[in-house]
GROMACS .gro file of N, CA and C in nm:
model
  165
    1UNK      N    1   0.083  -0.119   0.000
    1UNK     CA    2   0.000   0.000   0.000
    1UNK      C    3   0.087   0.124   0.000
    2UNK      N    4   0.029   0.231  -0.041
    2UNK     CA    5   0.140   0.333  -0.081
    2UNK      C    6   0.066   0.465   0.017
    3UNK      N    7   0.001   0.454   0.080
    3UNK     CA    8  -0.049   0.520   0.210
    3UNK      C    9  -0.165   0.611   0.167
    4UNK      N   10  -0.201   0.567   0.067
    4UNK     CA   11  -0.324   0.652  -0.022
    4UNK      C   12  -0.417   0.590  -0.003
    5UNK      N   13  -0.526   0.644   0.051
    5UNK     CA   14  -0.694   0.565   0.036
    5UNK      C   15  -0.736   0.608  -0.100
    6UNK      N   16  -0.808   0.456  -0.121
    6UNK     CA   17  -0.859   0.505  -0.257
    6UNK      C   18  -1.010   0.508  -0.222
    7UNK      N   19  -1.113   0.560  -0.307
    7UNK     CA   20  -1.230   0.570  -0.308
    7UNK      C   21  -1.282   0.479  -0.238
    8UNK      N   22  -1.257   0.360  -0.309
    8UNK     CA   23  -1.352   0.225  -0.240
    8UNK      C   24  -1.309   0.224  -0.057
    9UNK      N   25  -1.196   0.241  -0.048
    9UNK     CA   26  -1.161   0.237   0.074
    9UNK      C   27  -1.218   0.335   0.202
   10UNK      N   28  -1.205   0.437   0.148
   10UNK     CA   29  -1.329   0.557   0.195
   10UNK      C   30  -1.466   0.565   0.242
   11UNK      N   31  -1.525   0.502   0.097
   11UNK     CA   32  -1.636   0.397   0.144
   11UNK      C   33  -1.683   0.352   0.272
   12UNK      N   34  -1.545   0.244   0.272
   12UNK     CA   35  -1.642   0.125   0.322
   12UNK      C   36  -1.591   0.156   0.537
   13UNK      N   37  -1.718   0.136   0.562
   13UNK     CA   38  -1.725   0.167   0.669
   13UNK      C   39  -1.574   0.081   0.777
   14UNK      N   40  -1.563   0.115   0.877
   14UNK     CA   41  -1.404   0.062   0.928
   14UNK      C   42  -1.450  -0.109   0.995
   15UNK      N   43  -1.571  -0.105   1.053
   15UNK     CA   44  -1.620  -0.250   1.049
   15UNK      C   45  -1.617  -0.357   0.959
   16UNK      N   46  -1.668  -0.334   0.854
   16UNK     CA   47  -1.634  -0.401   0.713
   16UNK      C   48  -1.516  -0.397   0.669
   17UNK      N   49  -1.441  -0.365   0.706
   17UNK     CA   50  -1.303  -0.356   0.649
   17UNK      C   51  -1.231  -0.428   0.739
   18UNK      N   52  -1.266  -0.438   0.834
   18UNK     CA   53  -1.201  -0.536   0.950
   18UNK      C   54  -1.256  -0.634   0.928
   19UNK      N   55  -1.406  -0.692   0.926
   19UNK     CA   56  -1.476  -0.823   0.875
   19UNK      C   57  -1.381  -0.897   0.783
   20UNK      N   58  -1.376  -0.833   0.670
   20UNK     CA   59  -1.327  -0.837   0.539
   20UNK      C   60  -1.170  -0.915   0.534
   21UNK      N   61  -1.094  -0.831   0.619
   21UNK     CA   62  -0.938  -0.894   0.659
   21UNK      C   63  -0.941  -0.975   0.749
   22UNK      N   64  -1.043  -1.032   0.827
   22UNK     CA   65  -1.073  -1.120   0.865
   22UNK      C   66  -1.119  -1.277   0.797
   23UNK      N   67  -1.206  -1.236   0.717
   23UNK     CA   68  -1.246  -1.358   0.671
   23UNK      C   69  -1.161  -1.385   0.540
   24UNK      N   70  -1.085  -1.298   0.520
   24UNK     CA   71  -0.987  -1.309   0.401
   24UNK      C   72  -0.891  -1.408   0.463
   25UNK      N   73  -0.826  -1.409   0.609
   25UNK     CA   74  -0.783  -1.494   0.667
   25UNK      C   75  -0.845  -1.635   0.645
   26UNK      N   76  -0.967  -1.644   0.712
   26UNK     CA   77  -1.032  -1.759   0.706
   26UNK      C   78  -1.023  -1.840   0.580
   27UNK      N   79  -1.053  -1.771   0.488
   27UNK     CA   80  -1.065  -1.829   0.371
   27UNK      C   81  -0.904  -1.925   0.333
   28UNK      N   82  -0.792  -1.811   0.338
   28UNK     CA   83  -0.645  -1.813   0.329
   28UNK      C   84  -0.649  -2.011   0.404
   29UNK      N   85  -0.621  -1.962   0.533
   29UNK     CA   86  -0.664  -2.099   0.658
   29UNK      C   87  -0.713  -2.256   0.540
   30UNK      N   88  -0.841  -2.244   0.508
   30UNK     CA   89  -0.898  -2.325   0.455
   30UNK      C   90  -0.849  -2.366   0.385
   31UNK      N   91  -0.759  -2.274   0.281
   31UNK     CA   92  -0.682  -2.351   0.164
   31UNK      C   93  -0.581  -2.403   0.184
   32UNK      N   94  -0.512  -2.375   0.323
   32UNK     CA   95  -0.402  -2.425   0.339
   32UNK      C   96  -0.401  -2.545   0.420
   33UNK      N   97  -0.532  -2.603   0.521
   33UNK     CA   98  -0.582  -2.713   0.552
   33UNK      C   99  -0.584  -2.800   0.478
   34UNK      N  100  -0.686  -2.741   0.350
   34UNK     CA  101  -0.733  -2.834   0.256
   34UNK      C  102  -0.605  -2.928   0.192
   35UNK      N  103  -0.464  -2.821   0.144
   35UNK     CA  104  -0.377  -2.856   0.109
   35UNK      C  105  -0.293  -2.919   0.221
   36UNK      N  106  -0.305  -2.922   0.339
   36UNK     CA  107  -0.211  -2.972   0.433
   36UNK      C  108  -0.246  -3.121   0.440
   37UNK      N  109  -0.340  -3.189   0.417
   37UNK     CA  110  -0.499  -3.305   0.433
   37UNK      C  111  -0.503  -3.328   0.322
   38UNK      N  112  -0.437  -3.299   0.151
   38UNK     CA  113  -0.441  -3.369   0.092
   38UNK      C  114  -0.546  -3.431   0.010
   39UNK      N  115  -0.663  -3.314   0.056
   39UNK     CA  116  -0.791  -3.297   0.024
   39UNK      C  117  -0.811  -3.297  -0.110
   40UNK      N  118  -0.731  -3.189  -0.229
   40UNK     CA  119  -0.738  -3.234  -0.368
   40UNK      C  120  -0.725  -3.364  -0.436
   41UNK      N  121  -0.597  -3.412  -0.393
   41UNK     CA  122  -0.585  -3.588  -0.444
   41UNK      C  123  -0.639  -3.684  -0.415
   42UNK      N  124  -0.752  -3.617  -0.276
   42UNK     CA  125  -0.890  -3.726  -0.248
   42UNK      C  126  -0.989  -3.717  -0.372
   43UNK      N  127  -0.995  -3.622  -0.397
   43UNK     CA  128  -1.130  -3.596  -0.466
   43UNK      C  129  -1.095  -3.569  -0.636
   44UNK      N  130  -1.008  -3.691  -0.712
   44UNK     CA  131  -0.967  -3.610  -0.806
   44UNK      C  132  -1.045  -3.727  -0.939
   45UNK      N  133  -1.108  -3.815  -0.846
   45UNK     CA  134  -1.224  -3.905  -0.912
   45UNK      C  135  -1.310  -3.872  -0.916
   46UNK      N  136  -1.380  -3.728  -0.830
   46UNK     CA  137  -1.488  -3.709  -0.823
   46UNK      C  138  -1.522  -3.662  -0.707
   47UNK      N  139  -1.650  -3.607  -0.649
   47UNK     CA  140  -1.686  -3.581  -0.542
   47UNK      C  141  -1.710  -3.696  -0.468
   48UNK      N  142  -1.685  -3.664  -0.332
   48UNK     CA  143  -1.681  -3.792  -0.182
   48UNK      C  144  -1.735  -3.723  -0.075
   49UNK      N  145  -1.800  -3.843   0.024
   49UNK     CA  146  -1.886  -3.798   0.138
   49UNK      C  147  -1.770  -3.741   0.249
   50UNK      N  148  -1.798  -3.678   0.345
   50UNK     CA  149  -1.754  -3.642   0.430
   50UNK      C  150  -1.697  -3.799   0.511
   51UNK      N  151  -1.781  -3.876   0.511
   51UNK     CA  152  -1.735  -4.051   0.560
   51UNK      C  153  -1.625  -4.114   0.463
   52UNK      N  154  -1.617  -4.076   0.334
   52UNK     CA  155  -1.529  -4.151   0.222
   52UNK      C  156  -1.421  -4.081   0.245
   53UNK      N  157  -1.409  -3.932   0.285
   53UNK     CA  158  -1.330  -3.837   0.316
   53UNK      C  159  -1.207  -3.926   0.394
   54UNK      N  160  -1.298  -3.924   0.487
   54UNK     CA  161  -1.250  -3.968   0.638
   54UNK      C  162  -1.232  -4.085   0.654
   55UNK      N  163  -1.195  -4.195   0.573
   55UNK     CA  164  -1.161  -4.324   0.561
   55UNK      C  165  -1.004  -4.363   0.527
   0.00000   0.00000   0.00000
């Protein structure tokens, strides 16, 4: 960031903007679970139950 607000940023109220870098985390988290678990090379036949998952 170059210490400039831009429009959109102005905007958006300081709650939402904290939400926002928050769940941007979350999301981040998830993919790196998913990839830690090996979760893609489960499912690369197809979709699986949460039980086929976990087998």
């Amino acid at each position: 960031m170059t210490g400039q607000n831009s429009k959109e940023t102005m905007a958006t109220p300081p709650p939402i903007q904290m939400l926002e870098l928050i769940s941007g985390f979350w999301i981040s988290r998830c993919v790196y679970i998913a990839a830690k678990l090996g979760i893609a090379d489960l499912v690369t036949d197809g979709a699986k139950t949460a039980e086929e998952l976990a087998a």
